[in-house]
Amino acid sequence: MPKRKQILHASLFTLHFFSYLCSVKIKEVLSALERFAPLPLQESWDNAGLQVGLTETEVSGALLCLDVNERIVDEAVQKGCNLIVSHHPLLFRGLKTISDLTDVQRTVMKAIQKGICVVSMHTNMDNARGGVNFKIAEKLGLQQVRFFAPKTVDGIEAGSGVIGELSEPMAADDFILKVKKTFDVECALCNELLKRPVRKIAICGGAGDFLLDAALAEGADAFITGEMHYHQYFGYEQAIQICVIGHYQSEQFTAEIFRDIIQKDCPGVRTEIAETCTNPILYL
């Protein structure tokens, strides 16, 4: 075969190969995500899974984010992504009207108009092994990470929080500085600083104050979460170091989990971590 024809043949093979790799339907991405974090792991009040759109469509790109709003849909359009994968569901409750009355309704309308599918992996991803809390522990460099207050759902071990250890004990104030730097937070809400080193760290991303006593019972020196009620800061002086860093901030790396799952199970799909900050809270 002449050299020119060999090159053309090789180019056509490469083109067909990559076309094959990219011929992934949205439902295949959704299946990969749900294999990692099965929907039965979600809490009873949650609404994880498909939110908006058609899953038989081939994926042009997946935009990965924490929340879904109109600006996220705009970013998906700009980047040529017809799939949005979020942590927080766009639809927590059923809609009786789809118009321009609320942000959620406008976002649903825009997603449909632009042909964008939205799927969400929420408390099923919180409760899954390797999920949100394991990612937080990874960012902090914790070792021997495991569930605490574990539960079994459909034969799958799960849990709303994890606990692990620092490689070396740290002074409480140094540990809080480490957390602030790791999660790029302007401030952390803490109780009285412990007068002893911390090493065993309990974690629950998002609103995790319901696990504070369980963390204490596990012998944790510190408890990191995103939100906590005012009155729960009382009564834990010198018992456990509370460190609250903000809901958005605690879960900001969840998109990395989505990216890793999709790249592993659907390698032909282009993934983009959203640049739009959807945190509604300003620190002034």
Short mmCIF file of C-alpha atoms in Angstrom, two decimals:
data_model
loop_
_atom_site.label_atom_id
_atom_site.label_comp_id
_atom_site.label_asym_id
_atom_site.label_seq_id
_atom_site.Cartn_x
_atom_site.Cartn_y
_atom_site.Cartn_z
CA MET A 1 0.00 0.00 0.00
CA PRO A 2 1.45 3.43 -0.96
CA LYS A 3 2.61 5.57 1.97
CA ARG A 4 -0.02 8.28 1.30
CA LYS A 5 -2.83 5.70 1.40
CA GLN A 6 -1.38 4.21 4.61
CA ILE A 7 -1.49 7.62 6.27
CA LEU A 8 -5.05 8.21 5.06
CA HIS A 9 -6.08 4.75 6.27
CA ALA A 10 -4.50 5.39 9.67
CA SER A 11 -6.18 8.81 9.93
CA LEU A 12 -9.60 7.34 9.10
CA PHE A 13 -9.07 4.57 11.66
CA THR A 14 -8.15 7.14 14.30
CA LEU A 15 -11.19 9.26 13.43
CA HIS A 16 -13.54 6.27 13.63
CA PHE A 17 -11.92 5.11 16.87
CA PHE A 18 -12.39 8.43 18.61
CA SER A 19 -15.90 8.76 17.18
CA TYR A 20 -16.65 5.39 18.76
CA LEU A 21 -15.20 6.51 22.09
CA CYS A 22 -17.30 9.67 22.02
CA SER A 23 -20.52 7.85 21.15
CA VAL A 24 -21.64 7.65 24.75
CA LYS A 25 -25.24 8.27 25.67
CA ILE A 26 -26.29 10.27 28.69
CA LYS A 27 -27.93 7.19 30.18
CA GLU A 28 -24.52 5.46 30.22
CA VAL A 29 -23.00 8.30 32.23
CA LEU A 30 -25.98 8.24 34.57
CA SER A 31 -25.56 4.48 35.03
CA ALA A 32 -21.87 4.90 35.85
CA LEU A 33 -22.65 7.52 38.49
CA GLU A 34 -25.41 5.40 40.00
CA ARG A 35 -23.18 2.31 40.12
CA PHE A 36 -20.76 4.33 42.23
CA ALA A 37 -23.48 5.88 44.41
CA PRO A 38 -26.68 3.81 44.05
CA LEU A 39 -29.92 5.78 44.41
CA PRO A 40 -31.15 3.63 47.35
CA LEU A 41 -28.35 5.23 49.41
CA GLN A 42 -30.10 8.62 49.29
CA GLU A 43 -32.10 9.87 52.25
CA SER A 44 -35.90 9.53 52.16
CA TRP A 45 -36.41 13.28 51.69
CA ASP A 46 -33.96 13.59 48.81
CA ASN A 47 -34.46 13.67 45.02
CA ALA A 48 -31.23 12.42 43.47
CA GLY A 49 -31.00 11.06 39.92
CA LEU A 50 -32.39 12.42 36.66
CA GLN A 51 -33.81 15.93 37.01
CA VAL A 52 -34.45 17.24 33.50
CA GLY A 53 -33.90 15.99 29.95
CA LEU A 54 -33.58 12.97 27.67
CA THR A 55 -31.03 10.28 28.41
CA GLU A 56 -30.90 8.60 24.98
CA THR A 57 -28.98 11.58 23.61
CA GLU A 58 -25.23 11.26 23.00
CA VAL A 59 -23.08 13.28 25.37
CA SER A 60 -21.33 16.28 23.86
CA GLY A 61 -19.72 17.14 27.20
CA ALA A 62 -20.51 17.05 30.92
CA LEU A 63 -20.37 20.15 33.11
CA LEU A 64 -19.79 19.18 36.74
CA CYS A 65 -20.95 21.42 39.58
CA LEU A 66 -22.35 21.72 43.09
CA ASP A 67 -25.60 23.59 42.34
CA VAL A 68 -27.65 24.19 39.20
CA ASN A 69 -28.93 27.63 38.28
CA GLU A 70 -29.35 29.69 35.11
CA ARG A 71 -25.70 30.72 35.07
CA ILE A 72 -24.62 27.08 35.20
CA VAL A 73 -26.88 26.29 32.24
CA ASP A 74 -25.35 29.25 30.39
CA GLU A 75 -21.86 27.92 31.12
CA ALA A 76 -22.87 24.47 29.84
CA VAL A 77 -24.13 26.04 26.59
CA GLN A 78 -20.96 28.12 26.23
CA LYS A 79 -18.77 25.03 26.69
CA GLY A 80 -20.84 22.81 24.40
CA CYS A 81 -21.98 20.48 27.18
CA ASN A 82 -25.43 18.93 26.92
CA LEU A 83 -25.17 17.25 30.34
CA ILE A 84 -24.94 18.87 33.76
CA VAL A 85 -24.02 16.71 36.74
CA SER A 86 -24.64 18.43 40.06
CA HIS A 87 -24.40 17.47 43.70
CA HIS A 88 -27.46 19.37 44.92
CA PRO A 89 -30.67 18.49 43.03
CA LEU A 90 -32.27 21.16 40.89
CA LEU A 91 -35.67 19.74 41.86
CA PHE A 92 -36.21 19.01 45.54
CA ARG A 93 -39.99 19.22 45.25
CA GLY A 94 -42.45 18.80 42.43
CA LEU A 95 -43.27 21.82 40.29
CA LYS A 96 -46.90 22.74 39.65
CA THR A 97 -45.90 25.48 37.23
CA ILE A 98 -42.99 25.95 34.84
CA SER A 99 -42.71 29.63 34.00
CA ASP A 100 -40.38 32.48 34.87
CA LEU A 101 -41.63 32.99 38.44
CA THR A 102 -38.70 31.40 40.29
CA ASP A 103 -35.04 30.67 39.70
CA VAL A 104 -35.72 26.93 39.65
CA GLN A 105 -38.53 27.26 37.08
CA ARG A 106 -36.40 29.52 34.87
CA THR A 107 -33.50 27.08 35.11
CA VAL A 108 -35.71 24.13 34.14
CA MET A 109 -37.11 26.08 31.18
CA LYS A 110 -33.65 27.11 29.98
CA ALA A 111 -32.26 23.59 30.29
CA ILE A 112 -35.16 22.20 28.24
CA GLN A 113 -34.90 24.96 25.64
CA LYS A 114 -31.17 24.37 25.24
CA GLY A 115 -31.49 20.58 25.12
CA ILE A 116 -29.47 20.07 28.30
CA CYS A 117 -29.97 17.11 30.60
CA VAL A 118 -29.50 17.60 34.36
CA VAL A 119 -28.70 14.79 36.76
CA SER A 120 -27.87 15.07 40.46
CA MET A 121 -26.00 12.84 42.88
CA HIS A 122 -26.81 14.18 46.34
CA THR A 123 -27.13 12.22 49.59
CA ASN A 124 -26.44 8.99 47.72
CA MET A 125 -23.00 10.49 46.97
CA ASP A 126 -22.71 11.71 50.57
CA ASN A 127 -23.38 8.20 51.86
CA ALA A 128 -21.30 6.24 49.33
CA ARG A 129 -17.85 4.80 49.91
CA GLY A 130 -15.43 7.08 48.11
CA GLY A 131 -18.03 9.86 48.08
CA VAL A 132 -18.12 13.44 49.35
CA ASN A 133 -16.74 12.85 52.83
CA PHE A 134 -13.96 10.58 51.61
CA LYS A 135 -12.95 13.37 49.21
CA ILE A 136 -12.80 15.87 52.09
CA ALA A 137 -10.64 13.43 54.06
CA GLU A 138 -8.38 12.97 51.03
CA LYS A 139 -7.88 16.73 50.69
CA LEU A 140 -6.81 16.87 54.35
CA GLY A 141 -4.45 13.94 53.93
CA LEU A 142 -6.21 11.76 56.49
CA GLN A 143 -5.26 8.11 56.86
CA GLN A 144 -7.26 4.98 57.79
CA VAL A 145 -10.49 6.66 56.70
CA ARG A 146 -13.70 4.77 57.44
CA PHE A 147 -17.40 5.38 58.01
CA PHE A 148 -18.58 6.21 61.48
CA ALA A 149 -22.18 5.60 62.50
CA PRO A 150 -22.34 3.24 59.46
CA LYS A 151 -25.49 1.75 58.03
CA THR A 152 -26.31 -0.96 55.50
CA VAL A 153 -28.71 -0.24 52.61
CA ASP A 154 -29.63 -3.06 50.23
CA GLY A 155 -26.54 -4.92 51.38
CA ILE A 156 -24.28 -1.90 50.71
CA GLU A 157 -22.23 -0.41 53.53
CA ALA A 158 -22.80 3.33 53.72
CA GLY A 159 -22.57 6.25 56.10
CA SER A 160 -23.19 9.97 56.39
CA GLY A 161 -19.79 10.71 57.89
CA VAL A 162 -16.22 9.45 57.93
CA ILE A 163 -13.40 9.47 60.45
CA GLY A 164 -9.66 9.29 59.89
CA GLU A 165 -6.34 10.33 61.35
CA LEU A 166 -3.71 12.94 60.62
CA SER A 167 -0.25 11.52 60.01
CA GLU A 168 0.96 13.49 63.05
CA PRO A 169 -0.93 15.22 65.88
CA MET A 170 -1.38 18.98 65.46
CA ALA A 171 -2.18 21.85 67.77
CA ALA A 172 -5.84 22.79 67.40
CA ASP A 173 -5.14 26.26 66.02
CA ASP A 174 -2.65 24.89 63.48
CA PHE A 175 -5.19 22.29 62.38
CA ILE A 176 -7.85 24.95 61.83
CA LEU A 177 -5.37 26.98 59.75
CA LYS A 178 -4.71 23.83 57.69
CA VAL A 179 -8.45 23.37 57.10
CA LYS A 180 -8.90 27.02 56.12
CA LYS A 181 -6.02 26.84 53.64
CA THR A 182 -7.15 23.51 52.17
CA PHE A 183 -10.71 24.70 51.54
CA ASP A 184 -9.82 28.34 50.86
CA VAL A 185 -12.24 29.69 53.45
CA GLU A 186 -12.16 33.20 54.82
CA CYS A 187 -13.19 32.12 58.29
CA ALA A 188 -14.08 29.01 60.26
CA LEU A 189 -16.71 28.91 62.99
CA CYS A 190 -15.20 27.09 65.97
CA ASN A 191 -15.86 26.48 69.62
CA GLU A 192 -13.20 27.01 72.29
CA LEU A 193 -9.80 25.87 71.07
CA LEU A 194 -8.71 22.51 72.44
CA LYS A 195 -5.71 22.68 74.77
CA ARG A 196 -4.51 19.29 73.53
CA PRO A 197 -3.36 18.12 70.09
CA VAL A 198 -5.85 16.81 67.55
CA ARG A 199 -5.29 13.71 65.41
CA LYS A 200 -8.52 11.78 64.93
CA ILE A 201 -10.81 13.83 62.68
CA ALA A 202 -14.53 13.26 61.99
CA ILE A 203 -16.09 14.74 58.85
CA CYS A 204 -19.58 15.35 57.49
CA GLY A 205 -19.81 17.68 54.51
CA GLY A 206 -22.79 20.01 54.17
CA ALA A 207 -25.21 20.22 57.10
CA GLY A 208 -23.68 17.61 59.41
CA ASP A 209 -24.41 18.79 62.93
CA PHE A 210 -26.62 15.74 63.54
CA LEU A 211 -23.42 13.66 63.69
CA LEU A 212 -21.60 15.74 66.32
CA ASP A 213 -22.40 13.42 69.24
CA ALA A 214 -21.58 10.35 67.16
CA ALA A 215 -18.20 11.88 66.34
CA LEU A 216 -17.56 12.47 70.03
CA ALA A 217 -18.57 8.90 70.84
CA GLU A 218 -16.04 7.68 68.24
CA GLY A 219 -13.28 9.48 70.12
CA ALA A 220 -12.76 12.16 67.48
CA ASP A 221 -10.58 15.09 68.51
CA ALA A 222 -12.16 17.38 65.91
CA PHE A 223 -15.34 17.54 63.85
CA ILE A 224 -15.51 19.30 60.48
CA THR A 225 -18.79 20.14 58.80
CA GLY A 226 -20.36 22.79 56.60
CA GLU A 227 -23.23 24.03 58.77
CA MET A 228 -24.18 23.84 62.42
CA HIS A 229 -26.92 25.36 64.58
CA TYR A 230 -25.90 27.99 67.11
CA HIS A 231 -26.97 26.12 70.22
CA GLN A 232 -24.96 23.04 69.28
CA TYR A 233 -21.71 24.89 69.90
CA PHE A 234 -22.47 24.86 73.63
CA GLY A 235 -21.32 22.10 75.97
CA TYR A 236 -18.40 20.69 74.00
CA GLU A 237 -15.62 22.83 75.47
CA GLN A 238 -12.39 20.79 75.64
CA ALA A 239 -14.32 17.70 74.51
CA ILE A 240 -14.05 18.07 70.73
CA GLN A 241 -12.83 20.80 68.39
CA ILE A 242 -15.71 22.00 66.22
CA CYS A 243 -14.74 23.51 62.86
CA VAL A 244 -17.54 24.72 60.56
CA ILE A 245 -16.36 25.96 57.17
CA GLY A 246 -19.53 26.61 55.13
CA HIS A 247 -21.82 24.29 53.18
CA TYR A 248 -20.51 25.21 49.72
CA GLN A 249 -16.90 25.21 50.85
CA SER A 250 -17.10 21.77 52.45
CA GLU A 251 -18.51 20.15 49.29
CA GLN A 252 -16.68 22.15 46.63
CA PHE A 253 -14.50 19.22 45.51
CA THR A 254 -17.45 16.91 44.76
CA ALA A 255 -17.13 17.70 41.04
CA GLU A 256 -13.74 15.95 41.11
CA ILE A 257 -15.50 12.72 42.13
CA PHE A 258 -17.90 13.05 39.18
CA ARG A 259 -14.97 13.70 36.84
CA ASP A 260 -13.05 10.63 38.03
CA ILE A 261 -16.08 8.34 37.71
CA ILE A 262 -16.91 9.54 34.19
CA GLN A 263 -13.32 9.44 32.98
CA LYS A 264 -12.93 5.89 34.28
CA ASP A 265 -16.24 4.39 33.08
CA CYS A 266 -17.01 6.64 30.09
CA PRO A 267 -13.56 7.67 28.84
CA GLY A 268 -14.85 9.19 25.62
CA VAL A 269 -16.85 11.85 27.45
CA ARG A 270 -15.36 15.32 27.82
CA THR A 271 -15.70 16.64 31.37
CA GLU A 272 -15.56 20.26 32.50
CA ILE A 273 -15.55 21.39 36.13
CA ALA A 274 -17.79 24.46 36.37
CA GLU A 275 -16.09 27.81 36.81
CA THR A 276 -19.32 29.51 37.96
CA CYS A 277 -19.43 29.96 41.74
CA THR A 278 -22.96 29.20 42.94
CA ASN A 279 -22.37 29.90 46.62
CA PRO A 280 -25.23 32.28 47.59
CA ILE A 281 -23.49 33.38 50.81
CA LEU A 282 -21.23 36.45 50.75
CA TYR A 283 -18.65 37.20 53.43
CA LEU A 284 -18.59 40.98 53.74
#
